[in-house]
CSV table of C-alpha atoms and ligand atoms in Angstrom, one decimal:
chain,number,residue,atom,x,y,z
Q,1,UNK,CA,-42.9,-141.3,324.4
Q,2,UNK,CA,-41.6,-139.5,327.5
Q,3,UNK,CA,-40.1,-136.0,327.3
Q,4,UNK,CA,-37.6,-135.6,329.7
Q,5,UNK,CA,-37.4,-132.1,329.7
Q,6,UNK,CA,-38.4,-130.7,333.2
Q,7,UNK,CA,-35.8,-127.9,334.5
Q,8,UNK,CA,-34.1,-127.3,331.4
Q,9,UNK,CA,-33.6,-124.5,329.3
Q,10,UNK,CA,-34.4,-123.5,325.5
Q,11,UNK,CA,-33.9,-120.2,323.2
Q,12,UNK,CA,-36.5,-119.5,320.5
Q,13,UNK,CA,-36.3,-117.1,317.3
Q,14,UNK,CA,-39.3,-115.8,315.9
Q,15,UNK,CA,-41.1,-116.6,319.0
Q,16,UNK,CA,-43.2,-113.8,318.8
Q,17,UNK,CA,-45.9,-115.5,316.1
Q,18,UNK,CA,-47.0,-118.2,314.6
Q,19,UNK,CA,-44.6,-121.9,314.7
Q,20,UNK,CA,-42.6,-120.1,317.1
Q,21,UNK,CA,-44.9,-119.1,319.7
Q,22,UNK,CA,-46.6,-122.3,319.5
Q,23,UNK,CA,-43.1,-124.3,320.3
Q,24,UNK,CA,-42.6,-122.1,323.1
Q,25,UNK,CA,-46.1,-123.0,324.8
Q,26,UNK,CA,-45.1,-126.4,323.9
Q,27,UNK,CA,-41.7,-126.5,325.7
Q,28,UNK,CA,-42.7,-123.9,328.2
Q,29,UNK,CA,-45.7,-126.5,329.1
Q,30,UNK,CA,-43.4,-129.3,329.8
Q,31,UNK,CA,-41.4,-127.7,332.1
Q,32,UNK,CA,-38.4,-125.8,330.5
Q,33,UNK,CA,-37.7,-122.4,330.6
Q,34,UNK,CA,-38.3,-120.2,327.6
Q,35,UNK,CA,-35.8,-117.5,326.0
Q,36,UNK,CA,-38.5,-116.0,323.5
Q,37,UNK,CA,-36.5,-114.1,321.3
Q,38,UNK,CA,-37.9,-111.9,318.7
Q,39,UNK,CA,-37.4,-108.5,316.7
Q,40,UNK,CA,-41.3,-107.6,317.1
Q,41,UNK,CA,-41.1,-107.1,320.6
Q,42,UNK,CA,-44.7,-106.1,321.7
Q,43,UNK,CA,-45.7,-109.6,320.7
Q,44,UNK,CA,-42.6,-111.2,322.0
Q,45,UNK,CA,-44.0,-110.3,325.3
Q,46,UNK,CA,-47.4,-111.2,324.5
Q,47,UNK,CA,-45.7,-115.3,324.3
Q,48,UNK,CA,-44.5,-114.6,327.8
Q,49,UNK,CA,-47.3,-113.3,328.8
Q,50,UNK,CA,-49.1,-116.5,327.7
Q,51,UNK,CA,-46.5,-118.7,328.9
Q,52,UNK,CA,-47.0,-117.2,332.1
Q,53,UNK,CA,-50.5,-116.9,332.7
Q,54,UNK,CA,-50.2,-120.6,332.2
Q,55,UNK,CA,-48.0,-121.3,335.3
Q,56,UNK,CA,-45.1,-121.3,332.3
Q,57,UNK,CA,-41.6,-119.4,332.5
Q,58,UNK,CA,-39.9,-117.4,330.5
Q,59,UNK,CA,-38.2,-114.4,329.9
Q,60,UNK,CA,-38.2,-111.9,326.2
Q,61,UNK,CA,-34.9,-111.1,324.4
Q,62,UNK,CA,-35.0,-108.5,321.8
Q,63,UNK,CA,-33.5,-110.2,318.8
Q,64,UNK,CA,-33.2,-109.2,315.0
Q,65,UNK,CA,-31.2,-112.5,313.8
Q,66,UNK,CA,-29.5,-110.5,311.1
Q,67,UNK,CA,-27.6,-108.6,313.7
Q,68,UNK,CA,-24.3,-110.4,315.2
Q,69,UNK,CA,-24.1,-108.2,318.4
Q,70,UNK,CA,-27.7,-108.6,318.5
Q,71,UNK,CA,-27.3,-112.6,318.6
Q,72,UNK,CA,-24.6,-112.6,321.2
Q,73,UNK,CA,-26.3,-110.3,323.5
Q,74,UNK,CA,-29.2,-113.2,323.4
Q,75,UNK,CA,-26.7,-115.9,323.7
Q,76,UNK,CA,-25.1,-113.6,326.7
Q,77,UNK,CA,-28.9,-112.8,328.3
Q,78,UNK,CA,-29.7,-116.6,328.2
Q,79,UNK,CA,-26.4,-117.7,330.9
Q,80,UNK,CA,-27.9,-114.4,332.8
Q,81,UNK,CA,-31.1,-115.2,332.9
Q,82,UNK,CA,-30.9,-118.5,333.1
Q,83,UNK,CA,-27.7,-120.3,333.7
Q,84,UNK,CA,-27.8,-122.8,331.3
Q,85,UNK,CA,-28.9,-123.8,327.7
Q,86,UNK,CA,-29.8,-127.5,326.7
Q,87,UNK,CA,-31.8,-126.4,323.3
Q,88,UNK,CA,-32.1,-124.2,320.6
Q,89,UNK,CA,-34.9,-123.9,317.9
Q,90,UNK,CA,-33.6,-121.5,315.1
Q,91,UNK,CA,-36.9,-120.4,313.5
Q,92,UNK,CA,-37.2,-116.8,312.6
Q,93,UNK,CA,-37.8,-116.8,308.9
Q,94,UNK,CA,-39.4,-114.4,306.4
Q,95,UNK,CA,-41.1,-114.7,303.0
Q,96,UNK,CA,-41.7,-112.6,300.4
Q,97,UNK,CA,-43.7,-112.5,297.7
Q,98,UNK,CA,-41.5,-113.4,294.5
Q,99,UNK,CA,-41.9,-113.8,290.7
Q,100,UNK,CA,-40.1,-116.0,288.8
Q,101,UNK,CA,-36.5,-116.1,289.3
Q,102,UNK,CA,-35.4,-113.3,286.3
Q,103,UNK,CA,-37.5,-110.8,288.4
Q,104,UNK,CA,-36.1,-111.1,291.8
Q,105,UNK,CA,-34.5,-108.1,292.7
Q,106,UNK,CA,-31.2,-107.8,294.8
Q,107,UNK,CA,-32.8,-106.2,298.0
Q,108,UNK,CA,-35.6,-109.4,298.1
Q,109,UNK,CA,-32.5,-111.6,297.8
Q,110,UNK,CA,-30.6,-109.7,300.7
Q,111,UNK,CA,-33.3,-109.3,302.9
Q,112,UNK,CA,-34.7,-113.5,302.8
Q,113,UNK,CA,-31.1,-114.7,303.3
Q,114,UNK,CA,-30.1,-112.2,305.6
Q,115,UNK,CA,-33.0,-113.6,308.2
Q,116,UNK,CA,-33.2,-117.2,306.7
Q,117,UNK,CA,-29.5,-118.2,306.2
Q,118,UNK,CA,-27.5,-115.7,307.8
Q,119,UNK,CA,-29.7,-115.3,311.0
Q,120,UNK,CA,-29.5,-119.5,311.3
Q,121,UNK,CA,-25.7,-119.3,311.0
Q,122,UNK,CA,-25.3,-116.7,313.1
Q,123,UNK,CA,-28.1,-118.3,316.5
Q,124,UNK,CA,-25.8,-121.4,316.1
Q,125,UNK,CA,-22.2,-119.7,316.0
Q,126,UNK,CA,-23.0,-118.6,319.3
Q,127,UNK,CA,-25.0,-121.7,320.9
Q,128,UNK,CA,-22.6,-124.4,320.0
Q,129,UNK,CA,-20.1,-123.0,322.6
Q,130,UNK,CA,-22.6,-123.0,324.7
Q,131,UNK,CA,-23.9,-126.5,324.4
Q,132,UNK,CA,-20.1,-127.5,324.3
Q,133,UNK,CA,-19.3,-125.9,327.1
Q,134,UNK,CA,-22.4,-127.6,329.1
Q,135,UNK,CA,-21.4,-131.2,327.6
Q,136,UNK,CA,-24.1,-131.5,324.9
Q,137,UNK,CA,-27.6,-130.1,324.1
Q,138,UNK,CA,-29.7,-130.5,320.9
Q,139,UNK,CA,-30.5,-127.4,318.2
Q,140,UNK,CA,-33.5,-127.6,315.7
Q,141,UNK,CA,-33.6,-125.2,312.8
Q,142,UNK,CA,-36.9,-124.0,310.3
Q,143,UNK,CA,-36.3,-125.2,306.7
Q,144,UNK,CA,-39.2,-125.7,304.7
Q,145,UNK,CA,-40.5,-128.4,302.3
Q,146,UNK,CA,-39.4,-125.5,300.1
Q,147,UNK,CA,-35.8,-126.8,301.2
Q,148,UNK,CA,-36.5,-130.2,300.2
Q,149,UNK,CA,-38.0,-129.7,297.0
Q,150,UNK,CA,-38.9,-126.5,294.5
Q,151,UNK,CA,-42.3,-124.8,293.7
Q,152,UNK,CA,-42.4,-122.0,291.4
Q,153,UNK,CA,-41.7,-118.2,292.2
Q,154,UNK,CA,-40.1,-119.1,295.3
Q,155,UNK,CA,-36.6,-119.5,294.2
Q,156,UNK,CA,-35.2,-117.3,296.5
Q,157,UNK,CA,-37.0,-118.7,299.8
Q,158,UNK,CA,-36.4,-121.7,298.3
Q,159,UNK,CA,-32.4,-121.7,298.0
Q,160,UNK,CA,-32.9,-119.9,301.4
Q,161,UNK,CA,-34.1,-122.6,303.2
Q,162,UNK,CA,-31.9,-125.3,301.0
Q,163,UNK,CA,-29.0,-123.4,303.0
Q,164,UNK,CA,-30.5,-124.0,306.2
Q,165,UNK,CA,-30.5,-127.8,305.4
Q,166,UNK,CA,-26.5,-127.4,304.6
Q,167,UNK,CA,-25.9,-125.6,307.7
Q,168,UNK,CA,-27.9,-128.4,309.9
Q,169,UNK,CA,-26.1,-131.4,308.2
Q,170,UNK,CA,-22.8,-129.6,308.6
Q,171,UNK,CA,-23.0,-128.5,312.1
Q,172,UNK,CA,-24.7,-131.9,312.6
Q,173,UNK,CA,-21.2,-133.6,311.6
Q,174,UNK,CA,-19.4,-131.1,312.8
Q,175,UNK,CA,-20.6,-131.4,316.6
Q,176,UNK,CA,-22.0,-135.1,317.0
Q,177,UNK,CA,-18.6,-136.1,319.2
Q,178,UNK,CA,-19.3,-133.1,321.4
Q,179,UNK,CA,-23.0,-135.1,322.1
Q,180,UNK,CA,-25.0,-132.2,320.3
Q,181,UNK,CA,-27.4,-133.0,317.6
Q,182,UNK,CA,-28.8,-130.6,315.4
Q,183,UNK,CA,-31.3,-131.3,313.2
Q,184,UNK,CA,-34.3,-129.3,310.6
Q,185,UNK,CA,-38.3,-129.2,310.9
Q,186,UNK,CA,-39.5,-129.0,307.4
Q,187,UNK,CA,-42.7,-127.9,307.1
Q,188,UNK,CA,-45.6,-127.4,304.4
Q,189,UNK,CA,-48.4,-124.9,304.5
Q,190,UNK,CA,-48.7,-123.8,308.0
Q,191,UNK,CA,-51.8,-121.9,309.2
Q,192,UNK,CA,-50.0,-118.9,310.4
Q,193,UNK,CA,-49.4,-115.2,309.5
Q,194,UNK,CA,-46.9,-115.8,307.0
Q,195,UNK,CA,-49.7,-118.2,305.4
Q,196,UNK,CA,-52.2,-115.7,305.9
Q,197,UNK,CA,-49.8,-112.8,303.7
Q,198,UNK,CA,-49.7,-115.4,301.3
Q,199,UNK,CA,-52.4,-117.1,300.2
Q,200,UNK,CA,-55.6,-116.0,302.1
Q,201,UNK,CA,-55.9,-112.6,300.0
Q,202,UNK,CA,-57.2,-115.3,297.0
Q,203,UNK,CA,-59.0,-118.1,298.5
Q,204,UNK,CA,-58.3,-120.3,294.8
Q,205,UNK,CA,-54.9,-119.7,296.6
Q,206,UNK,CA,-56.2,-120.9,299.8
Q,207,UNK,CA,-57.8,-124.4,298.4
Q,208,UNK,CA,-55.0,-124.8,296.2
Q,209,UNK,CA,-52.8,-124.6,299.5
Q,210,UNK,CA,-54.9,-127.4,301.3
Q,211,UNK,CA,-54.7,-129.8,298.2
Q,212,UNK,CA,-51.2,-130.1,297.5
Q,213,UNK,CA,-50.9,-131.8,301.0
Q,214,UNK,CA,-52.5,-135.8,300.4
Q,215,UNK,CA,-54.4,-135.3,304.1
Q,216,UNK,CA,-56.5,-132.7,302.1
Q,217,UNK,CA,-55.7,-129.6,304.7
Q,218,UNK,CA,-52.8,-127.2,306.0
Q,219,UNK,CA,-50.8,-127.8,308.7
Q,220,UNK,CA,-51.6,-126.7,312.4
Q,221,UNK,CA,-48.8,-124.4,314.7
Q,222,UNK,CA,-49.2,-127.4,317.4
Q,223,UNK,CA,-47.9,-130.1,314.6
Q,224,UNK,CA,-44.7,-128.3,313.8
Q,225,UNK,CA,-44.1,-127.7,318.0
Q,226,UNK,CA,-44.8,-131.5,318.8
Q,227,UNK,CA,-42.3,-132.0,315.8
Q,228,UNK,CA,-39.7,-129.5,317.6
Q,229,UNK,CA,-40.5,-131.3,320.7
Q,230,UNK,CA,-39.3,-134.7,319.8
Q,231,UNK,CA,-36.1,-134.0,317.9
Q,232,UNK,CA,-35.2,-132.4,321.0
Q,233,UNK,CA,-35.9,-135.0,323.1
Q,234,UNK,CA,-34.3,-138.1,324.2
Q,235,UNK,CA,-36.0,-140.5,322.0
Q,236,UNK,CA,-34.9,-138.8,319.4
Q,237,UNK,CA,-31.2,-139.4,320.9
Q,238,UNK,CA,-29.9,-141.6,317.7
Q,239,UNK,CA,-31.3,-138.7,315.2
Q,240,UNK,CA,-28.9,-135.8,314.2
Q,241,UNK,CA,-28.5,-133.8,310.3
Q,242,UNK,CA,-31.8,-135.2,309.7
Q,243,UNK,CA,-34.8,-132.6,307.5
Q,244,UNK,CA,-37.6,-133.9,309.2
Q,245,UNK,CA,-40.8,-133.3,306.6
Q,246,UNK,CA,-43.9,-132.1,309.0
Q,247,UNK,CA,-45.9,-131.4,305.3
Q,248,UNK,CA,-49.2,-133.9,305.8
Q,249,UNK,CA,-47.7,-136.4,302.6
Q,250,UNK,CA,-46.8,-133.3,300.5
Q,251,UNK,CA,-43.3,-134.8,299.8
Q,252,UNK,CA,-44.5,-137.8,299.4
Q,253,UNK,CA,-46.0,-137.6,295.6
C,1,LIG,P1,-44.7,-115.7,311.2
C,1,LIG,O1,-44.5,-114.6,310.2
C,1,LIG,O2,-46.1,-116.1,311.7
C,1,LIG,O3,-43.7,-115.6,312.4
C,1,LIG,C1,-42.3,-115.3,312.2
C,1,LIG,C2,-41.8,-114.6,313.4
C,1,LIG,O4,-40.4,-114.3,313.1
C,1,LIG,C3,-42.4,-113.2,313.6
C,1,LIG,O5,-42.8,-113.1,315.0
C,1,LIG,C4,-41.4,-112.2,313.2
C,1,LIG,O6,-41.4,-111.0,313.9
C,1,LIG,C5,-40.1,-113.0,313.5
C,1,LIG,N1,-39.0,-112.5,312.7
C,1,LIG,C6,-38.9,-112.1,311.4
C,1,LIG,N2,-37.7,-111.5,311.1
C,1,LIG,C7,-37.0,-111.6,312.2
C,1,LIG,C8,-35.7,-111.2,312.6
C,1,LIG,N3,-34.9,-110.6,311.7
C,1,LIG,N4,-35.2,-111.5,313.8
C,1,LIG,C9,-36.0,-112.1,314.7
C,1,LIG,N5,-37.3,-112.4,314.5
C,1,LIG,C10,-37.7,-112.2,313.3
C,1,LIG,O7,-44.1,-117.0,310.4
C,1,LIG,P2,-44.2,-118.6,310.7
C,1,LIG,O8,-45.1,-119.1,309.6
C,1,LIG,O9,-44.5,-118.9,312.1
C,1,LIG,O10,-42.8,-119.0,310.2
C,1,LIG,C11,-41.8,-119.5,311.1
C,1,LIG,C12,-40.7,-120.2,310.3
C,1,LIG,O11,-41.4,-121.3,309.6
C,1,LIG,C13,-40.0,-119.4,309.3
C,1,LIG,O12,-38.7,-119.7,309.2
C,1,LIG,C14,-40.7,-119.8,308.0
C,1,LIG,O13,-39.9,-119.7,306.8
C,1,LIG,C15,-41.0,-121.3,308.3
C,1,LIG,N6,-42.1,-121.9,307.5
C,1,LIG,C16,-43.3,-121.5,307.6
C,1,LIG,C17,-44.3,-122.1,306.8
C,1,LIG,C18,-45.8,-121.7,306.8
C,1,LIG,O14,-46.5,-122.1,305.9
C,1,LIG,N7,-46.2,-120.8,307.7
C,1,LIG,C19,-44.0,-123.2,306.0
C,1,LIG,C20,-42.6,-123.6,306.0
C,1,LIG,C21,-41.7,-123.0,306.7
């Protein structure tokens, strides 16, 4: 498959870590130019520093996704810096640690949506225009198999990243005339900092983690970006409101 991607331009949340810093080496290694927009900034610049030293470019945008005039200042810094903006991968996302739904507490339920729903809603407000204005583009968004399915004590995340599936399908319909798909990475266990806080504390956690996935291990950074990659690119031109599973057969049982 051939990524046509060279000269163009994409904005990344939560491309200071983890799936997000690995999609921006990805994109930044095929040619585009990287927005890496994060609230942890010292790591932020740490991507572009990477992206960089690799003959890569890119710019960081302090971004906390839960703050409107923070989003449009990105969406504004992006046309500055740039020009232009052909993609979008809406992936800053938070987890915590939950007990079963009756214990949740208002501020946990505030504080996931606000970043996982809210801060989705809010990146794409202010990219469609964008994309319309430039005649199409394509936006990806982290769900989770947790948005697919349910696991215990996650009910929270879980609705969380449901939401992000609505929001995809709906701008997906909203905006396929105007030649700009939009569509969801869904992944399982990731081997990332948010994994780490998670699971590696109790390593009965940790094995547990690999074995509800049928190819017997967690998921790499890399396999969510080449994911990203593709729905953004043209051969995935007939794909749009789509929840793509990246989760090594763990929705498959
Ligand atoms: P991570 O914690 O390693 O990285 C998340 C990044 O998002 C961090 O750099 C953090 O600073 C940034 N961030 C957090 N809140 C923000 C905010 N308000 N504004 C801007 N940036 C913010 O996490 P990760 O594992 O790479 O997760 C990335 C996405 O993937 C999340 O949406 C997460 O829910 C989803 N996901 C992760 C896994 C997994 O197992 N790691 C599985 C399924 C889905």
């Amino acid at each position: 498959m051939s990524m046509t991607f060279s000269g163009q331009v994409v904005v990344i949340t939560g491309a200071g870590a983890g799936i997000g810093r690995a999609t921006a080496l990805a994109f930044a290694a095929e040619g585009l130019s990287v927005i890496v927009a994060d609230v942890d900034v010292p790591r932020a610049e740490q991507t572009v520093e990477f992206i960089r030293a690799a003959g890569g470019n890119a710019h960081c945008v302090p971004c906390d996704v839960t703050r409107e005039l923070d989003v449009k200042h990105l969406m504004e810094q992006v046309l500055l810096i740039y020009g232009r903006l052909d993609y979008a991968f809406n992936n800053a996302g938070i987890e915590i640690e939950q007990g079963r739904l009756a214990d949740g507490t208002q501020d946990e339920f505030d504080a996931i949506m606000g970043v996982n729903v809210k801060g989705v809603w809010l990146c794409m407000k202010y990219q469609l225009p964008l994309l319309m204005a430039q005649g199409g583009g394509a936006i990806v968004n982290t769900a989770s198999v947790a948005g697919l399915g349910a696991a215990p004590k996650m009910s929270i995340y879980s609705a969380s990243k449901h939401a992000v599936i609505g929001l995809t399908k709906s701008a997906a319909i909203e905006y396929a005339k105007k030649h700009i798909r939009v569509n969801a990475v869904c992944p399982a266990v990731i081997d990332t900092d948010m994994f780490r806080r998670a699971y590696e504390s109790d390593p009965k956690k940790a094995e547990f983690a690999a074995a509800i996935h049928p190819v017997g291990r967690i998921g790499t950074v890399e396999e969510v970006a080449s994911a990203v990659l593709y729905l953004c690119s043209d051969g995935a031109a007939f794909t749009t409101g789509h929840a793509l599973a990246v989760d090594g057969g763990a929705m498959a049982i």
